[in-house]
Amino acid sequence: MTKAKVADGEVAAKSLPIATRSVNKTYGSVVALKDINLDIKSGEFMTLLGPSGSGKTTLLMVLAGFVRPDSGSVKFGDEEVIAKAPHERGIGMMFQNYALFPHMSVATNIAYPLKIRKWPKDKIAAAVDEVLATVQLSGYQARRISELSGGQKQRVALARAIVFKPKILLMDEPLSALDKNLRELMQLELRNMHERLGMTTVLVTHDQREALTMSDRVAVLRNGEIAQIGTSTTLYNAPETAFIAAFLGESAFLHVSARGGIHYYREQAIKVADGQAIPEAGLLVLRPEKLQVADGAEKLPDYNYFDGVLERVLFQGESSVAFVRLVGGELVLVRRQLNESSSLNVSAPGSPLVLSLHKNDSRVVRDDMKR
Amino acid sequence: MKLLSRHLSALMISSAILVGGMAIAQAADVVIVTPGGASQEAARKALWEPAAKKLGMTFESDTSESWTEARAQVDAGAVTWDIVSLNMGEVQLAVDAGVIEKLPADIVDRNDFVPGSVNDYCVGNSVFSTVIGYSTAKFGDSGPSNMVEFWDVNKFPGKRGLYRSPRGNIEAAVLALGKSQSEVYDFLSTEEGRKAAFAKLAEIKDHVVWWETGSQATQLVQSGEVDLIYSWNGRVMAAIDAGAPYKIVYKDGLLDNDCYAIVKGSPHPENAITFLKEISKAEYVKDYPKYIAYGGANLKAYEGYDEATLARLTSSPENVAQQYPTNVDFWGKNGTILSEEFDEMLLGN
Amino acid sequence: MTLTPILSNRLNHSTLRKAERREGLSLLSLTLPGIALVASVVLLPLGVMIYLSFIGEDGTFSFEHYIRLWTSPVYGQVFSLTFRVSFFTTLLVAIIGYPLAYVLAQLPDRIQNWALLFVLLPLWTPVLVRTSAWLVLLQDGGLINQSLMGLGLIAEPLALSHNLTGALIGMVQIMLPFLVLPLFASMKAIDHNLMAAASNLGARPSRAFRDVFFPLSLPGFLSGILIVFVLCLGFYVTPAVLGGGRVIMAAMRIDANVRVYSSWGAASSLGVVLLVITILLILVAALVGGKAGRGMFR
């Protein structure tokens, strides 16, 4: 009964911080996780993002207790949980394909964690009704799982994961089975839900847009390591490596060398934001939406300019994309909103043009692509 | 499973008729069917092959464990067999069910044959008997010498192998009650007599391993699984020939014989009669015991046998004298009820 | 000519419906071979069997075979024994088969294929051969008794063959794959995530098994049990050989009747009664099982 008291008592905190230290996991000769040190603040929405095989799911499974690491520490608050079985961890989880029990009704599915926690029957019923209202499925108690649509299953899975008010909620690619429109709607709802309930939330996804939309912070994983961690804007605007820049959003890269504290692209000095360190040779990141087509011959001091030839323009609805071949042979993309009048719209393929990039958008990153 | 295949074969035959009344053509001049096993091989070598050669005929053989398989063919109207081997006890059943053809009167000279081995429908092919056998490893040469002793589980302790059928066993129980061989069937003709016989059989039930097939009987003897057996002499002899330390006692053995009949509606009736006539001749029958410890039914075949051969044959005059013949009519009349009462005895406490 | 569009629309409609019906018929005709096969292999023999069971020894319509089944005590005993032996065999197969299928379903794929092969291997061996092999193992002078006696563990051979024990051992081994295969298939179809979800929601492994895995494996388990039970009812060879005459199943009695009676009816009536009792039992089981299954998670 103490558990029930904690679950609906106002005294207890709604969330717990998560801290991992030196978590390692290998499968045979394959390194799945390498020295993971991750701090997730209480109530934070953290997304683990990465390509397949990056270790993001393994890390989530370590948190859930389904994968036991070779070494390291995992703390929920002050409590070390590394040796605890999944059923002892008391955390909510949404599985990739919902993992709803097909032989139980909607209500029975949601009531399951409460039944195990030996809640009294009337309180279970009330909690189920309440959580169903929260996920906008009131009246669905008696439905069979097979009668639900994908989005409804999604909501039931969420309801089941939060009905016992866990302090930590894990989500394993929860939206990957939904179509695009529904997915975007659910992203918003999950985000709202998180703000309302306030539990520490860890989401695993390979969809960078989803990661950027939903999270307070994103940890990008690569080859079992955390490549970079930060807010969505930091990661997008200030990637540390070419991998991050390439993984989050579209980018083209120009090889630059470093000489006397200045970067050079083909003997052209590159202006960068004030205060940006100039460590060594690297790659200049060219984001399609940050490049502009320079109309006149006038060259402003805060801009870098690149000569190129227009290869073709693709219409994409709200915007169009131009493929421009630079003199160095690199193909770069330039995106333009279509309400702007631009010479891009009238230039014929083969026309020479000049692209400009503000120095504050000129970011040189470490070249880690060939690893 | 056996039953299943039997039903299946009946079914396949009937569906074949349904589909197009298609006749099953036989390539051979005559088709002969026996229960298979060692006796079929013996018959093939001693009788069928030399006779077919002499006649310039070709034959095919098939196996069937029960006369009811021939009946399935007759009932379905698709007969592919000509000659079938039956136990003499089955002949009346087969005649009643209209499965076999009446034979020409001149097919063999009945005077040459073991009495009772030839009738209007069937010509005897081999004489066998159900005999006592015992392990010489266990009892030396002084095992049970008659049925009363076979029943004596104190004097001769050990497991006894008996056929899981009333046939032979019910007669043996009457002998064990102390009746003489000639009194057996009279005793069994009353209900009290049958009851007493079953009670006697039930007495030794706990000491019995019931066998289903001849080959199983041989196996029981050969593996030493039973110390005593009451089984067909050829099957026990086969185990002895293979080295089993066993001895056969002819005293109180039950003489019986198998015979050839012609299936009603057989595809080659003339060939069947010609072939049956030929294979019943002494010149072939005399070679039969070379391959199996059964004698033929044609007595003229016995003339040249030496002592050793005669001693092996249940049908030699010396051995016949210690035994008594099966009453075929008794079984024709009481087979059904005895079969049910026998199972009841087995299942009873 | 102005009416043509409407008219042709109507025509079009009825033509389409005709085409639809024609298509339905042609699809139906594809199932004809199957229907013909079922009719000729299942329904026809069944009808013949029922018909024959009402034909007496003298070839006329008669209830004599059913009267005999009722009056002769042996048939009641045989049916009772058949159902008891089938019940115990099925029970043992279920008790052994469930853990076996469970272990199989948990094995890594590569080993699983080999392990499955070992479960299937016996199916490729004729029943009679396997039964004889059991005899070699179980009889008094057989491998098991000789080894135990050689080790000095027992002085007298254990009565493992030629009795109910022997028949049960043989039948259980032969029936095992018929339960394990459907059960294994239904276990393999269970999403691993469901057990993980139960565990995540707080269920210890035994609880997760009880609440999630077992109920989801139940359809395969029940169909396996049904297959085994029904196959047992018609079993002949193994109880005949290993039972040493002490286990007389309905099939053996049917065979005996085929041999000693000069009409098929005596055997057919036994088949009909066995069939009817079996169908009734299955209906009762389905009714009770269905209720229990629905009530389990309300």
Short mmCIF file of C-alpha atoms in Angstrom, two decimals, chain B residues 148-270:
data_model
loop_
_atom_site.label_atom_id
_atom_site.label_comp_id
_atom_site.label_asym_id
_atom_site.label_seq_id
_atom_site.Cartn_x
_atom_site.Cartn_y
_atom_site.Cartn_z
CA VAL B 148 -1.41 -79.47 -17.31
CA GLU B 149 2.26 -78.87 -16.54
CA PHE B 150 2.38 -75.82 -18.81
CA TRP B 151 -0.27 -74.30 -16.52
CA ASP B 152 1.72 -75.20 -13.37
CA VAL B 153 3.35 -71.89 -12.49
CA ASN B 154 4.84 -73.26 -9.28
CA LYS B 155 6.63 -76.16 -10.86
CA PHE B 156 7.56 -74.15 -13.94
CA PRO B 157 7.83 -70.53 -12.94
CA GLY B 158 8.40 -67.95 -15.64
CA LYS B 159 6.64 -65.91 -18.25
CA ARG B 160 4.51 -67.65 -20.85
CA GLY B 161 3.95 -66.32 -24.35
CA LEU B 162 0.42 -66.86 -25.64
CA TYR B 163 -1.39 -65.66 -28.78
CA ARG B 164 -3.71 -62.73 -28.03
CA SER B 165 -6.69 -64.59 -29.40
CA PRO B 166 -8.94 -67.28 -28.02
CA ARG B 167 -7.86 -69.70 -30.76
CA GLY B 168 -5.86 -72.58 -29.34
CA ASN B 169 -5.70 -71.01 -25.91
CA ILE B 170 -9.23 -71.93 -24.99
CA GLU B 171 -8.59 -75.57 -26.05
CA ALA B 172 -5.33 -75.56 -24.09
CA ALA B 173 -7.17 -74.35 -20.98
CA VAL B 174 -9.54 -77.31 -21.28
CA LEU B 175 -6.58 -79.69 -21.42
CA ALA B 176 -5.11 -77.89 -18.40
CA LEU B 177 -8.36 -78.67 -16.59
CA GLY B 178 -7.41 -82.33 -16.99
CA LYS B 179 -9.66 -83.20 -19.92
CA SER B 180 -8.38 -85.45 -22.67
CA GLN B 181 -7.74 -84.25 -26.21
CA SER B 182 -10.86 -85.95 -27.53
CA GLU B 183 -13.06 -84.30 -24.91
CA VAL B 184 -11.97 -80.71 -25.65
CA TYR B 185 -14.66 -79.58 -28.09
CA ASP B 186 -17.47 -81.42 -26.33
CA PHE B 187 -16.49 -79.66 -23.13
CA LEU B 188 -16.45 -76.31 -24.89
CA SER B 189 -19.85 -76.84 -26.48
CA THR B 190 -21.60 -75.89 -23.24
CA GLU B 191 -21.58 -72.41 -21.78
CA GLU B 192 -20.41 -73.76 -18.41
CA GLY B 193 -17.54 -75.46 -20.18
CA ARG B 194 -16.48 -72.21 -21.86
CA LYS B 195 -16.76 -70.33 -18.60
CA ALA B 196 -14.57 -72.90 -16.87
CA ALA B 197 -12.03 -72.71 -19.68
CA PHE B 198 -11.84 -68.92 -19.52
CA ALA B 199 -11.51 -69.10 -15.75
CA LYS B 200 -8.61 -71.50 -16.20
CA LEU B 201 -7.03 -69.15 -18.73
CA ALA B 202 -7.49 -66.21 -16.35
CA GLU B 203 -5.57 -68.18 -13.70
CA ILE B 204 -2.25 -67.76 -15.46
CA LYS B 205 -3.03 -64.30 -16.91
CA ASP B 206 -0.45 -62.56 -14.72
CA HIS B 207 2.29 -64.85 -16.05
CA VAL B 208 1.46 -64.29 -19.70
CA VAL B 209 2.97 -62.06 -22.36
CA TRP B 210 0.35 -61.94 -25.12
CA TRP B 211 1.81 -61.81 -28.61
CA GLU B 212 0.13 -60.43 -31.72
CA THR B 213 2.07 -61.81 -34.67
CA GLY B 214 4.20 -64.84 -35.51
CA SER B 215 7.30 -62.76 -35.81
CA GLN B 216 6.71 -61.36 -32.35
CA ALA B 217 6.51 -64.92 -31.00
CA THR B 218 9.89 -65.70 -32.58
CA GLN B 219 11.32 -62.53 -31.08
CA LEU B 220 10.03 -63.36 -27.59
CA VAL B 221 11.70 -66.76 -27.75
CA GLN B 222 14.91 -65.53 -29.26
CA SER B 223 15.41 -62.69 -26.79
CA GLY B 224 14.63 -64.95 -23.85
CA GLU B 225 11.79 -62.65 -22.89
CA VAL B 226 9.55 -65.66 -22.17
CA ASP B 227 10.57 -68.98 -20.59
CA LEU B 228 7.64 -70.86 -22.04
CA ILE B 229 5.58 -70.35 -25.13
CA TYR B 230 2.53 -71.79 -26.80
CA SER B 231 2.92 -70.87 -30.41
CA TRP B 232 3.05 -72.02 -34.02
CA ASN B 233 5.75 -74.63 -34.39
CA GLY B 234 7.43 -72.98 -37.38
CA ARG B 235 7.89 -69.75 -35.42
CA VAL B 236 9.45 -71.51 -32.44
CA MET B 237 11.60 -73.64 -34.75
CA ALA B 238 12.85 -70.50 -36.48
CA ALA B 239 14.11 -69.19 -33.13
CA ILE B 240 15.72 -72.55 -32.32
CA ASP B 241 17.38 -72.63 -35.75
CA ALA B 242 18.73 -69.17 -34.98
CA GLY B 243 20.32 -70.50 -31.77
CA ALA B 244 17.70 -69.97 -29.09
CA PRO B 245 18.01 -72.61 -26.32
CA TYR B 246 14.49 -73.91 -26.68
CA LYS B 247 12.73 -77.22 -27.02
CA ILE B 248 9.41 -78.05 -28.67
CA VAL B 249 6.92 -80.42 -27.02
CA TYR B 250 4.44 -81.98 -29.45
CA LYS B 251 2.29 -83.45 -26.73
CA ASP B 252 -1.02 -81.53 -26.57
CA GLY B 253 -0.19 -79.61 -29.71
CA LEU B 254 -3.14 -78.37 -31.77
CA LEU B 255 -2.98 -79.37 -35.43
CA ASP B 256 -4.20 -76.88 -37.96
CA ASN B 257 -3.66 -76.19 -41.61
CA ASP B 258 -3.66 -73.43 -44.18
CA CYS B 259 -5.15 -73.87 -47.60
CA TYR B 260 -5.45 -72.19 -50.98
CA ALA B 261 -8.77 -70.89 -52.24
CA ILE B 262 -9.79 -69.03 -55.39
CA VAL B 263 -11.29 -65.57 -54.99
CA LYS B 264 -14.79 -65.12 -56.40
CA GLY B 265 -14.52 -63.05 -59.59
CA SER B 266 -10.79 -63.59 -59.89
CA PRO B 267 -9.30 -62.09 -63.06
CA HIS B 268 -7.77 -65.38 -64.26
CA PRO B 269 -9.97 -68.24 -63.01
CA GLU B 270 -8.70 -70.91 -65.45
#
